Coordinates of C-alpha atoms in Angstrom, one line a residue:
Chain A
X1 CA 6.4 14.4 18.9
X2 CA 2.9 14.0 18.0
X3 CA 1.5 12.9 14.7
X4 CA 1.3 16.1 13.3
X5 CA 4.9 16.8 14.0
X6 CA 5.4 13.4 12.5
X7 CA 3.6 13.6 9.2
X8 CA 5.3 16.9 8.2
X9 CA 9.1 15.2 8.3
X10 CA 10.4 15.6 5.4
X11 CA 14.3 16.2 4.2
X12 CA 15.9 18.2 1.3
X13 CA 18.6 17.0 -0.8
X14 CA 19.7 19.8 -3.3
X15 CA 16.8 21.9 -3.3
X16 CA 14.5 19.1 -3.4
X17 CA 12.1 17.8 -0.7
X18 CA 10.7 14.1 0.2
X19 CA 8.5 12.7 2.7
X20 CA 9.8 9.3 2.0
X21 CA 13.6 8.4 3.8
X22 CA 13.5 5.1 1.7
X23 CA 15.2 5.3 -2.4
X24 CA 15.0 2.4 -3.7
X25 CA 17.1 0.6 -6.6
X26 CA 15.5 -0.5 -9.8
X27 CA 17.6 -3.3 -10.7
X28 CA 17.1 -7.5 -9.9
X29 CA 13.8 -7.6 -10.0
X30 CA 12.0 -10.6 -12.6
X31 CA 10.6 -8.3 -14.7
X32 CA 9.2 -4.5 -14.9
X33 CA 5.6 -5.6 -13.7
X34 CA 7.1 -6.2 -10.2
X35 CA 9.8 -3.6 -10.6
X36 CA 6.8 -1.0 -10.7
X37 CA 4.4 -3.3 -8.1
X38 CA 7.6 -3.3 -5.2
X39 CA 8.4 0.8 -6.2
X40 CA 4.9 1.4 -5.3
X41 CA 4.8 -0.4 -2.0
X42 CA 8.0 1.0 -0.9
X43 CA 6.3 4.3 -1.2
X44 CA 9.6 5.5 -2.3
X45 CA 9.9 8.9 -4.3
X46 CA 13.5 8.6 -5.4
X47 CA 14.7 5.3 -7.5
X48 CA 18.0 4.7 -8.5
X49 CA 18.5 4.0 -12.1
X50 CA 21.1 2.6 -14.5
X51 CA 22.3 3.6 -17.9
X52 CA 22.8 1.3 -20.6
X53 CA 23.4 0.9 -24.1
X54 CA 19.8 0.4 -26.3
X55 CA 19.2 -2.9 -27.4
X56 CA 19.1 -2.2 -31.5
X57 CA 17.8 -5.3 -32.5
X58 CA 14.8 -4.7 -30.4
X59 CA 14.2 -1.5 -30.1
X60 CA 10.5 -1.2 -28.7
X61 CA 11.2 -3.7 -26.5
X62 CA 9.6 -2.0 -23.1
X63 CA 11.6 0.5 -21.1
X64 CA 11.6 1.3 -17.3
X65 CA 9.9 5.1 -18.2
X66 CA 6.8 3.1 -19.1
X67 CA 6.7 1.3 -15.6
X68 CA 8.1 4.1 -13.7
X69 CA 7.2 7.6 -14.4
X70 CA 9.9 10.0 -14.1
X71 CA 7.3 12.8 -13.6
X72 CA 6.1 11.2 -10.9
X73 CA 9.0 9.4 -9.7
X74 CA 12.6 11.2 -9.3
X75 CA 14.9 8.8 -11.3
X76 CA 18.5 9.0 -9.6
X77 CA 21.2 7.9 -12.4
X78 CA 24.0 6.0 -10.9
X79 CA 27.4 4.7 -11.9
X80 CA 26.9 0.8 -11.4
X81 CA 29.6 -1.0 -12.8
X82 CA 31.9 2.0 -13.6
X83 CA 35.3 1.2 -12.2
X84 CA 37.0 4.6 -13.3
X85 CA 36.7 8.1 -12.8
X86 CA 36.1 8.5 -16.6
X87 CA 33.7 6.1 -17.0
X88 CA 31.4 7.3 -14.4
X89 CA 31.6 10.9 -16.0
X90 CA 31.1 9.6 -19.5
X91 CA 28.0 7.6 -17.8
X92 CA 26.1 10.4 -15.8
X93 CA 26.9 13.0 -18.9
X94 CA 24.7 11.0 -21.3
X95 CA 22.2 9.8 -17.9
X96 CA 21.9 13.8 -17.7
X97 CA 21.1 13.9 -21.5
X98 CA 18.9 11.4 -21.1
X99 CA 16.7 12.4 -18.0
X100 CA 17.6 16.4 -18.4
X101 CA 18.1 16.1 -14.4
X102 CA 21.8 16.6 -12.8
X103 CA 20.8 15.1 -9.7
X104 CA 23.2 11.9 -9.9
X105 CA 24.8 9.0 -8.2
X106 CA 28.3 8.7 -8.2
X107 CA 29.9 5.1 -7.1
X108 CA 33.4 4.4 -8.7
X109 CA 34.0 0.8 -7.8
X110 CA 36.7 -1.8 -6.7
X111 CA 37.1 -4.9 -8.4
X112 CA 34.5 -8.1 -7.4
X113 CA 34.1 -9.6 -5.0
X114 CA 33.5 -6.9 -2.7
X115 CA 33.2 -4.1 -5.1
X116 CA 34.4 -1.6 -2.2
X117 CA 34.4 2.3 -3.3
X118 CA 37.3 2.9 -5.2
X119 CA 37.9 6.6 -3.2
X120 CA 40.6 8.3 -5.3
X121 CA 38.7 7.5 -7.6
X122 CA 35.6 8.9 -6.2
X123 CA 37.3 11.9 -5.3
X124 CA 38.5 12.5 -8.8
X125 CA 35.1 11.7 -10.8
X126 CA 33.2 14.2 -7.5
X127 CA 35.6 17.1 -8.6
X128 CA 35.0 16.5 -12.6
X129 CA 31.0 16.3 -12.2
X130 CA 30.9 19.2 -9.3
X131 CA 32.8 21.5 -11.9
X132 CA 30.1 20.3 -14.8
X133 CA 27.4 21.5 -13.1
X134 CA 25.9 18.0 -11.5
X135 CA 24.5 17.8 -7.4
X136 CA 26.3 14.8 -6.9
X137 CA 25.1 12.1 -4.1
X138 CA 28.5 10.4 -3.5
X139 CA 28.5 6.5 -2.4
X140 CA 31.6 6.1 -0.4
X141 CA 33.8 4.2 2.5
X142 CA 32.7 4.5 5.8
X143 CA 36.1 7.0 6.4
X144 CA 35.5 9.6 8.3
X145 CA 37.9 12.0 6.7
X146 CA 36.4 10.9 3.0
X147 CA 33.1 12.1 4.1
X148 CA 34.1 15.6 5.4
X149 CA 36.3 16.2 1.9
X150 CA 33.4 15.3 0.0
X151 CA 30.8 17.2 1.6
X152 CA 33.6 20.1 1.4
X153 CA 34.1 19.4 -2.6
X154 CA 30.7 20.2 -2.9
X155 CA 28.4 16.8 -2.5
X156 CA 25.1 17.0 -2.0
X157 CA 24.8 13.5 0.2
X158 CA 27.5 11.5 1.8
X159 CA 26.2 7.5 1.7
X160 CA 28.7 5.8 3.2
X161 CA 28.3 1.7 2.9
X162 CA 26.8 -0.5 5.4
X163 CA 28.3 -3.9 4.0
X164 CA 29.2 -4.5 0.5
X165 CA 26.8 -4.1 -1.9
X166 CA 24.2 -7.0 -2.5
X167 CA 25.7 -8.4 0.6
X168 CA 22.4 -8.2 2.9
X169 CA 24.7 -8.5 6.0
X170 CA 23.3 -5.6 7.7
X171 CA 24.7 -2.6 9.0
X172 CA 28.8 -3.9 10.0
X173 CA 29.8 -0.4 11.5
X174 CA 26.8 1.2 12.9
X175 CA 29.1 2.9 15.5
X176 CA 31.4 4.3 12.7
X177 CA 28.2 5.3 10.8
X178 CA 27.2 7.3 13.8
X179 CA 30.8 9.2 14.5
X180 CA 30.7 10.0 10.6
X181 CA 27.3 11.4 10.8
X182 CA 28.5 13.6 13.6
X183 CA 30.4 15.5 11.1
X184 CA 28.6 15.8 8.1
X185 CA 25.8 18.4 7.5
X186 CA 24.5 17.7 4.4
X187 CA 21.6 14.7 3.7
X188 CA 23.7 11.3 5.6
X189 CA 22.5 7.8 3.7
X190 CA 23.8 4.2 4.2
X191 CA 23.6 3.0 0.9
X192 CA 24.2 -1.0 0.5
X193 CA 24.5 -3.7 2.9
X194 CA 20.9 -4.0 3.7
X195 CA 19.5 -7.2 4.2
X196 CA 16.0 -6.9 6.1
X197 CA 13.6 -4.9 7.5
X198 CA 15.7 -4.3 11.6
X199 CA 19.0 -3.8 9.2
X200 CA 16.8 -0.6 8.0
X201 CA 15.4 0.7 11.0
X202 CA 18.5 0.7 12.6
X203 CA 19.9 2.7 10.1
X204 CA 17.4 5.3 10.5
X205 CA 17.8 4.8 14.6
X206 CA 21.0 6.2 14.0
X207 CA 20.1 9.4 12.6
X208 CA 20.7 8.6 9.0
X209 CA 18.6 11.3 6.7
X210 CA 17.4 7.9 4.5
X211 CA 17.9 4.9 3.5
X212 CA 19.1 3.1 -0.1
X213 CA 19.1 -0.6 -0.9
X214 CA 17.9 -2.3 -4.1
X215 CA 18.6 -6.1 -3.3
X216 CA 16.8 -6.5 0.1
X217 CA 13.8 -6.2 -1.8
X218 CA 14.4 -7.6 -5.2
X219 CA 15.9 -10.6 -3.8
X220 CA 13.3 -11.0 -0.9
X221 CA 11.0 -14.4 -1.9
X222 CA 8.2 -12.0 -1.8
X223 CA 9.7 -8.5 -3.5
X224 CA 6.4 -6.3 -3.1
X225 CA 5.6 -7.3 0.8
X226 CA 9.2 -6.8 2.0
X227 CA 9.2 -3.7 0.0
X228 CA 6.1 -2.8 2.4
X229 CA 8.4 -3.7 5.4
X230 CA 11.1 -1.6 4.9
X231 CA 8.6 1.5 4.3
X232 CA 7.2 0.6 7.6
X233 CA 11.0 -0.3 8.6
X234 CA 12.2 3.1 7.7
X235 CA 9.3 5.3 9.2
X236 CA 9.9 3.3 12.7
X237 CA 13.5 3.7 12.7
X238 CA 13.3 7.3 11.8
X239 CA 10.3 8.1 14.8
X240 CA 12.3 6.5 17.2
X241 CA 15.1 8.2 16.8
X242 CA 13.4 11.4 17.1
X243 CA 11.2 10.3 20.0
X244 CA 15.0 9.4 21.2
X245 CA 15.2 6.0 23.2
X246 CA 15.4 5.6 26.9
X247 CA 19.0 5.1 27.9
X248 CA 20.7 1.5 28.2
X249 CA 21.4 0.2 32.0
X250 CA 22.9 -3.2 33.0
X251 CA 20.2 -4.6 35.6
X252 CA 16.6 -4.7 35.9
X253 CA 14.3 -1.8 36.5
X254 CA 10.6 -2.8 37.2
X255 CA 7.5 -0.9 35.3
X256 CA 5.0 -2.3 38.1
X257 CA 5.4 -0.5 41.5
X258 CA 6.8 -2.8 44.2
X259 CA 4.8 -1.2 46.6
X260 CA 1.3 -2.7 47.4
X261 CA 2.1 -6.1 47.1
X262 CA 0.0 -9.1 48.6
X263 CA 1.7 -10.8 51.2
Chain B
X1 CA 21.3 -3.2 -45.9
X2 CA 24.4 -4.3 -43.9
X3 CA 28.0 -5.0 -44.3
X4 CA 31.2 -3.2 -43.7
X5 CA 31.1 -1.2 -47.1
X6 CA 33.1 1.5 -45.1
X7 CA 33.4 4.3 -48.1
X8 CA 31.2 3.0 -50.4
X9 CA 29.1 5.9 -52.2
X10 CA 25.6 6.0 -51.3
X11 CA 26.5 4.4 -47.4
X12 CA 27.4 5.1 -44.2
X13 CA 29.3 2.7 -42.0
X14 CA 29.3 3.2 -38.1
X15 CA 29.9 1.7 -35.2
X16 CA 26.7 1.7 -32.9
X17 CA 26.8 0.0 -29.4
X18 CA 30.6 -1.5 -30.5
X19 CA 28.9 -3.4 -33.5
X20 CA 29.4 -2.5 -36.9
X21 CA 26.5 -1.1 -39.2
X22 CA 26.1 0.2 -43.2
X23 CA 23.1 2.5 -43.8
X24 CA 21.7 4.2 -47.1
X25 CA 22.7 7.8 -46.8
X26 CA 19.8 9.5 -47.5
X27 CA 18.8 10.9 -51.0
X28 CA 19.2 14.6 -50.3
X29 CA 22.2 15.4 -47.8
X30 CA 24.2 13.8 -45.3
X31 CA 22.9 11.1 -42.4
X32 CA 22.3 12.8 -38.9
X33 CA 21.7 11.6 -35.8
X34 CA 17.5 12.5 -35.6
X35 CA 17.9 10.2 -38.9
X36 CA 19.9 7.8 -37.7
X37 CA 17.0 7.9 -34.6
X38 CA 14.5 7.6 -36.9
X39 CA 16.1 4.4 -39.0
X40 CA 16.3 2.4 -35.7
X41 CA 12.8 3.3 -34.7
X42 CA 14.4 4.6 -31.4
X43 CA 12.1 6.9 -29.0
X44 CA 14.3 9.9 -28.9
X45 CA 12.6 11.4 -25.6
X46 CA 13.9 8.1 -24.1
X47 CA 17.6 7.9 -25.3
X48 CA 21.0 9.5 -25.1
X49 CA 23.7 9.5 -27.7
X50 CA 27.3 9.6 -27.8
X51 CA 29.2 10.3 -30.9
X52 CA 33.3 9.6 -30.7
X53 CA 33.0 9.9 -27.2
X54 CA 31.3 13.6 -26.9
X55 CA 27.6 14.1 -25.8
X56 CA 25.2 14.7 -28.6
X57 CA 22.4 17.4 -27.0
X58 CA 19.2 16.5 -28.1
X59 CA 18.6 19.7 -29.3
X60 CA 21.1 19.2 -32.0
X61 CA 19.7 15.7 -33.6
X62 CA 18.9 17.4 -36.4
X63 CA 22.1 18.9 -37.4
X64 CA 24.5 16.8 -36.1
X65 CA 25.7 14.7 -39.4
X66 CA 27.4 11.1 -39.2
X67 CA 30.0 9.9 -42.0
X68 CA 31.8 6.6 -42.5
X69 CA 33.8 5.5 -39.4
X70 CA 32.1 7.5 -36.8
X71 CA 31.1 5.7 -33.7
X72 CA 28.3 6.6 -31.4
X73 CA 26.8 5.1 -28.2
X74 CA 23.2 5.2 -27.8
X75 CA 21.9 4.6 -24.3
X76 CA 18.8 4.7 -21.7
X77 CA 17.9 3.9 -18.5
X78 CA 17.4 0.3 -17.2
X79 CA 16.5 -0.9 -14.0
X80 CA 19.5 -0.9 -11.6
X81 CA 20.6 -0.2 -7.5

């Protein structure tokens, strides 16, 4: 692996390629001046967005598009706060409208607090957007059986959880993440439960194809130099799990020859 | 000019974003939904619309017409994860 190897890893999600393994989420930030400042440190090329209804009573009030160009920037529409399968198809139908892109996250949720992947529901809204033409990027449980009947239905990328959403506790099941992965052949991405930069690289040590969180960066004190981190974050987890790391033994194994010593 | 005149010549009543709104229908022909665009000073490139539930393409603004008691849902893109 030298740094010409290195600097042409990219990955493809429905036809598309990236350089960058980090998407970023939109949302949390204190206003669109940072939202835009934290994108661009992140070096992210992929952004999740929301949809939501216009404000009519201000109606040039500033939009996300004039922060964040689309033409520059792939917008990914997601489901955020959609509880049903309808809902979420009703959302990404007018987010396709919108955009004219049918590249889309899908999340059906739980109820609060933990807002955990409603799966039938998942499973129901997949089959309904699949069949309506949409490359669906599915955010689901860590269940290994979900995975494989989602990639099967037709999903573009399986993004299992790594804690709840917003939670920032880290990656809870890294060795589940890791048996799922084994099965799965299309583009693998924890999506939530990121807190910091390690939580991120870790991820990526695992063999993930890339990385999605919105709040580790939003909610950092300092939004734009965290976002910084977890670029760096992201490229050193993914390099070290190509370089592959040296294996794990219980005992000591010294990296100075005991040979030669002074006596 | 606003109200709940639902019926009343001359006016159309929707529903936009779940709140109710009367508009003047305009002088020649019905209201459509590039009008109804136009009268909220809305940035059609940035929007989607809804109308009873069914996707309105933007390619058919122009010819899709609104009477009393339709609702529509106009959306866009906001910052979210």
């Amino acid at each position: 692996m030298d740094g010409q190897i290195a600097g042409d890893d990219t990955w493809t999600v429905a036809g598309r390629t990236f350089r960058s393994r980090l998407i970023v989420g939109t949302g949390r930030y204190k206003d669109l001046e940072e939202t835009a400042a934290a994108i661009e440190a992140s070096g992210a090329e992929i952004v999740t967005v929301a949809v939501r209804r216009v404000n009519l009573s201000d109606p040039k009030a500033p939009m996300l598009q004039d922060y964040v160009d689309p033409k520059k920037i792939t917008y990914l529409p997601n489901t955020a706060g959609c509880f049903t399968a309808r809902e979420a198809v009703r959302t990404l139908r007018l987010a396709r409208e919108a955009g004219g892109w049918n590249l889309v996250k899908l999340e059906v949720l739980g109820p609060a607090p933990l807002l955990y992947p409603d799966m039938p529901g998942t499973f129901e809204a997949a089959a309904e957007l699949i069949k309506d033409g949409f490359e669906v990027m599915v955010y689901c449980a860590d269940d290994p059986l979900a995975a494989v009947r989602l990639q099967e239905m037709g999903c573009v990328a399986i993004m299992p959880l790594g804690a709840p959403i917003g939670s920032g506790l880290g990656l809870q099941n890294p060795a589940m993440l890791s048996m799922i992965k084994e099965n799965v052949t299309v583009p693998f991405v924890v999506d939530a439960g990121i807190g910091t930069a390690s939580d991120a690289a870790i991820a990526m040590e695992l063999g993930c194809d890339a990385v999605l969180l919105n709040s580790a960066i939003a909610h950092a004190k300092n939004p734009v130099i965290m976002a910084k981190a977890m670029k760096h974050a992201v490229e050193a987890g993914r390099l070290a799990h190509l370089a592959g790391r040296m294996p794990r033994r219980m005992g000591a194994d010294p990296s100075s020859p005991l040979s030669g010593l002074i006596r | 000019m606003r109200g709940h005149n639902r019926g009343m010549p001359g006016t159309v009543a929707l529903t936009l974003n779940g709140e109710s709104r009367t508009f003047d229908a305009p002088p020649h022909g019905p209201l459509s939904v590039l009008g109804l665009l136009g009268l909220l000073e809305l940035d059609m490139r940035k929007v989607a619309v809804e109308l009873n539930e069914e996707i309105v393409p933007r390619s058919a603004y122009a010819e899709t017409w609104l009477s009393s008691g339709d609702s529509l849902e106009i959306v866009h893109f906001i910052g979210g994860g």
